Amino acid sequence: MKQKIPGILFLLAMPLSVLLYIKVEALSGSEILGLFSAVALYVLVAIVIALLFNKKEQ
């Protein structure tokens, strides 16, 4: 199960990034800023996954 959690987190990040894009684009009026925030969400999820799941098993 622990091996599937990173994939599940990335799957959850997909609709959240779309929602984030829509909200940021509506508030700021800038599509580029919305796109940047959606990509930043993926980067943040990848960093969290790397920090949590790349520890050596003892």
mmCIF file of N, CA and C in Angstrom:
data_model
loop_
_atom_site.group_PDB
_atom_site.id
_atom_site.type_symbol
_atom_site.label_atom_id
_atom_site.label_comp_id
_atom_site.label_asym_id
_atom_site.label_seq_id
_atom_site.Cartn_x
_atom_site.Cartn_y
_atom_site.Cartn_z
ATOM 1 N N MET A 1 0.824 -1.203 0.000
ATOM 2 C CA MET A 1 0.000 0.000 0.000
ATOM 3 C C MET A 1 0.862 1.259 0.000
ATOM 4 N N LYS A 2 2.002 1.193 0.721
ATOM 5 C CA LYS A 2 2.850 2.377 0.808
ATOM 6 C C LYS A 2 3.419 2.761 -0.556
ATOM 7 N N GLN A 3 3.550 1.789 -1.453
ATOM 8 C CA GLN A 3 4.072 2.074 -2.783
ATOM 9 C C GLN A 3 3.047 2.794 -3.648
ATOM 10 N N LYS A 4 1.776 2.681 -3.334
ATOM 11 C CA LYS A 4 0.717 3.290 -4.137
ATOM 12 C C LYS A 4 0.398 4.716 -3.702
ATOM 13 N N ILE A 5 0.797 5.105 -2.517
ATOM 14 C CA ILE A 5 0.448 6.429 -1.984
ATOM 15 C C ILE A 5 0.990 7.573 -2.839
ATOM 16 N N PRO A 6 2.246 7.544 -3.323
ATOM 17 C CA PRO A 6 2.701 8.645 -4.182
ATOM 18 C C PRO A 6 1.858 8.813 -5.442
ATOM 19 N N GLY A 7 1.467 7.710 -6.057
ATOM 20 C CA GLY A 7 0.610 7.797 -7.240
ATOM 21 C C GLY A 7 -0.749 8.377 -6.916
ATOM 22 N N ILE A 8 -1.287 7.987 -5.787
ATOM 23 C CA ILE A 8 -2.589 8.515 -5.362
ATOM 24 C C ILE A 8 -2.489 10.018 -5.100
ATOM 25 N N LEU A 9 -1.391 10.457 -4.503
ATOM 26 C CA LEU A 9 -1.217 11.893 -4.255
ATOM 27 C C LEU A 9 -1.130 12.676 -5.558
ATOM 28 N N PHE A 10 -0.434 12.122 -6.554
ATOM 29 C CA PHE A 10 -0.385 12.806 -7.850
ATOM 30 C C PHE A 10 -1.756 12.815 -8.525
ATOM 31 N N LEU A 11 -2.525 11.739 -8.375
ATOM 32 C CA LEU A 11 -3.875 11.727 -8.939
ATOM 33 C C LEU A 11 -4.773 12.760 -8.265
ATOM 34 N N LEU A 12 -4.600 12.951 -6.965
ATOM 35 C CA LEU A 12 -5.367 13.978 -6.259
ATOM 36 C C LEU A 12 -4.918 15.382 -6.641
ATOM 37 N N ALA A 13 -3.651 15.516 -7.029
ATOM 38 C CA ALA A 13 -3.127 16.831 -7.410
ATOM 39 C C ALA A 13 -3.702 17.313 -8.736
ATOM 40 N N MET A 14 -4.135 16.393 -9.590
ATOM 41 C CA MET A 14 -4.671 16.794 -10.905
ATOM 42 C C MET A 14 -5.911 17.679 -10.793
ATOM 43 N N PRO A 15 -6.992 17.213 -10.142
ATOM 44 C CA PRO A 15 -8.163 18.106 -10.060
ATOM 45 C C PRO A 15 -7.895 19.338 -9.198
ATOM 46 N N LEU A 16 -7.028 19.203 -8.205
ATOM 47 C CA LEU A 16 -6.696 20.368 -7.379
ATOM 48 C C LEU A 16 -5.949 21.423 -8.184
ATOM 49 N N SER A 17 -5.088 20.991 -9.107
ATOM 50 C CA SER A 17 -4.357 21.957 -9.919
ATOM 51 C C SER A 17 -5.297 22.676 -10.885
ATOM 52 N N VAL A 18 -6.294 21.959 -11.406
ATOM 53 C CA VAL A 18 -7.279 22.602 -12.286
ATOM 54 C C VAL A 18 -8.085 23.628 -11.500
ATOM 55 N N LEU A 19 -8.525 23.251 -10.313
ATOM 56 C CA LEU A 19 -9.273 24.174 -9.459
ATOM 57 C C LEU A 19 -8.421 25.382 -9.085
ATOM 58 N N LEU A 20 -7.166 25.139 -8.751
ATOM 59 C CA LEU A 20 -6.255 26.236 -8.412
ATOM 60 C C LEU A 20 -6.054 27.164 -9.597
ATOM 61 N N TYR A 21 -5.886 26.587 -10.791
ATOM 62 C CA TYR A 21 -5.731 27.400 -12.000
ATOM 63 C C TYR A 21 -6.940 28.301 -12.215
ATOM 64 N N ILE A 22 -8.135 27.725 -12.084
ATOM 65 C CA ILE A 22 -9.363 28.494 -12.314
ATOM 66 C C ILE A 22 -9.489 29.622 -11.301
ATOM 67 N N LYS A 23 -9.220 29.322 -10.029
ATOM 68 C CA LYS A 23 -9.361 30.344 -8.983
ATOM 69 C C LYS A 23 -8.338 31.469 -9.157
ATOM 70 N N VAL A 24 -7.075 31.105 -9.401
ATOM 71 C CA VAL A 24 -6.031 32.124 -9.535
ATOM 72 C C VAL A 24 -6.256 32.959 -10.787
ATOM 73 N N GLU A 25 -6.659 32.310 -11.878
ATOM 74 C CA GLU A 25 -6.909 33.049 -13.114
ATOM 75 C C GLU A 25 -8.084 34.009 -12.949
ATOM 76 N N ALA A 26 -9.113 33.580 -12.231
ATOM 77 C CA ALA A 26 -10.271 34.446 -12.010
ATOM 78 C C ALA A 26 -9.924 35.629 -11.108
ATOM 79 N N LEU A 27 -9.114 35.370 -10.091
ATOM 80 C CA LEU A 27 -8.774 36.450 -9.157
ATOM 81 C C LEU A 27 -7.770 37.439 -9.744
ATOM 82 N N SER A 28 -6.787 36.919 -10.473
ATOM 83 C CA SER A 28 -5.735 37.799 -10.971
ATOM 84 C C SER A 28 -5.985 38.260 -12.404
ATOM 85 N N GLY A 29 -6.742 37.498 -13.175
ATOM 86 C CA GLY A 29 -6.971 37.847 -14.566
ATOM 87 C C GLY A 29 -5.830 37.440 -15.476
ATOM 88 N N SER A 30 -4.854 36.732 -14.945
ATOM 89 C CA SER A 30 -3.678 36.338 -15.712
ATOM 90 C C SER A 30 -3.645 34.824 -15.868
ATOM 91 N N GLU A 31 -3.663 34.370 -17.130
ATOM 92 C CA GLU A 31 -3.587 32.933 -17.376
ATOM 93 C C GLU A 31 -2.207 32.382 -17.027
ATOM 94 N N ILE A 32 -1.181 33.173 -17.258
ATOM 95 C CA ILE A 32 0.183 32.724 -16.968
ATOM 96 C C ILE A 32 0.363 32.506 -15.467
ATOM 97 N N LEU A 33 -0.165 33.390 -14.662
ATOM 98 C CA LEU A 33 -0.071 33.239 -13.212
ATOM 99 C C LEU A 33 -0.848 32.016 -12.743
ATOM 100 N N GLY A 34 -2.002 31.759 -13.344
ATOM 101 C CA GLY A 34 -2.763 30.561 -13.019
ATOM 102 C C GLY A 34 -2.016 29.306 -13.395
ATOM 103 N N LEU A 35 -1.387 29.311 -14.566
ATOM 104 C CA LEU A 35 -0.603 28.164 -15.001
ATOM 105 C C LEU A 35 0.596 27.938 -14.083
ATOM 106 N N PHE A 36 1.259 29.016 -13.719
ATOM 107 C CA PHE A 36 2.406 28.910 -12.812
ATOM 108 C C PHE A 36 1.983 28.322 -11.465
ATOM 109 N N SER A 37 0.845 28.731 -10.955
ATOM 110 C CA SER A 37 0.394 28.206 -9.659
ATOM 111 C C SER A 37 0.027 26.724 -9.757
ATOM 112 N N ALA A 38 -0.556 26.303 -10.875
ATOM 113 C CA ALA A 38 -0.895 24.888 -11.055
ATOM 114 C C ALA A 38 0.367 24.033 -11.144
ATOM 115 N N VAL A 39 1.364 24.513 -11.866
ATOM 116 C CA VAL A 39 2.628 23.779 -11.973
ATOM 117 C C VAL A 39 3.352 23.771 -10.626
ATOM 118 N N ALA A 40 3.265 24.863 -9.894
ATOM 119 C CA ALA A 40 3.891 24.932 -8.572
ATOM 120 C C ALA A 40 3.267 23.912 -7.619
ATOM 121 N N LEU A 41 1.982 23.644 -7.776
ATOM 122 C CA LEU A 41 1.330 22.623 -6.955
ATOM 123 C C LEU A 41 1.927 21.253 -7.232
ATOM 124 N N TYR A 42 2.144 20.925 -8.519
ATOM 125 C CA TYR A 42 2.780 19.645 -8.859
ATOM 126 C C TYR A 42 4.189 19.552 -8.283
ATOM 127 N N VAL A 43 4.943 20.637 -8.362
ATOM 128 C CA VAL A 43 6.305 20.648 -7.810
ATOM 129 C C VAL A 43 6.259 20.445 -6.307
ATOM 130 N N LEU A 44 5.340 21.099 -5.642
ATOM 131 C CA LEU A 44 5.193 20.951 -4.195
ATOM 132 C C LEU A 44 4.833 19.517 -3.813
ATOM 133 N N VAL A 45 3.910 18.908 -4.554
ATOM 134 C CA VAL A 45 3.537 17.518 -4.285
ATOM 135 C C VAL A 45 4.737 16.599 -4.517
ATOM 136 N N ALA A 46 5.499 16.839 -5.566
ATOM 137 C CA ALA A 46 6.677 16.013 -5.841
ATOM 138 C C ALA A 46 7.724 16.144 -4.743
ATOM 139 N N ILE A 47 7.920 17.340 -4.228
ATOM 140 C CA ILE A 47 8.883 17.546 -3.142
ATOM 141 C C ILE A 47 8.420 16.841 -1.874
ATOM 142 N N VAL A 48 7.143 16.946 -1.568
ATOM 143 C CA VAL A 48 6.603 16.267 -0.374
ATOM 144 C C VAL A 48 6.754 14.758 -0.505
ATOM 145 N N ILE A 49 6.451 14.223 -1.681
ATOM 146 C CA ILE A 49 6.604 12.783 -1.902
ATOM 147 C C ILE A 49 8.064 12.378 -1.765
ATOM 148 N N ALA A 50 8.965 13.168 -2.327
ATOM 149 C CA ALA A 50 10.389 12.843 -2.239
ATOM 150 C C ALA A 50 10.875 12.860 -0.796
ATOM 151 N N LEU A 51 10.418 13.822 -0.027
ATOM 152 C CA LEU A 51 10.863 13.909 1.367
ATOM 153 C C LEU A 51 10.286 12.788 2.227
ATOM 154 N N LEU A 52 9.057 12.409 1.978
ATOM 155 C CA LEU A 52 8.403 11.411 2.820
ATOM 156 C C LEU A 52 8.711 9.971 2.433
ATOM 157 N N PHE A 53 8.876 9.711 1.139
ATOM 158 C CA PHE A 53 8.945 8.331 0.680
ATOM 159 C C PHE A 53 10.327 7.896 0.198
ATOM 160 N N ASN A 54 11.342 8.738 0.265
ATOM 161 C CA ASN A 54 12.676 8.354 -0.176
ATOM 162 C C ASN A 54 13.606 8.086 0.998
ATOM 163 N N LYS A 55 13.053 7.664 2.083
ATOM 164 C CA LYS A 55 13.879 7.311 3.241
ATOM 165 C C LYS A 55 14.259 5.852 3.153
ATOM 166 N N LYS A 56 15.465 5.553 3.568
ATOM 167 C CA LYS A 56 15.924 4.154 3.542
ATOM 168 C C LYS A 56 15.201 3.345 4.603
ATOM 169 N N GLU A 57 14.803 2.155 4.213
ATOM 170 C CA GLU A 57 14.150 1.232 5.152
ATOM 171 C C GLU A 57 15.243 0.512 5.960
ATOM 172 N N GLN A 58 15.081 0.432 7.254
ATOM 173 C CA GLN A 58 16.081 -0.234 8.080
ATOM 174 C C GLN A 58 15.525 -1.489 8.669
#
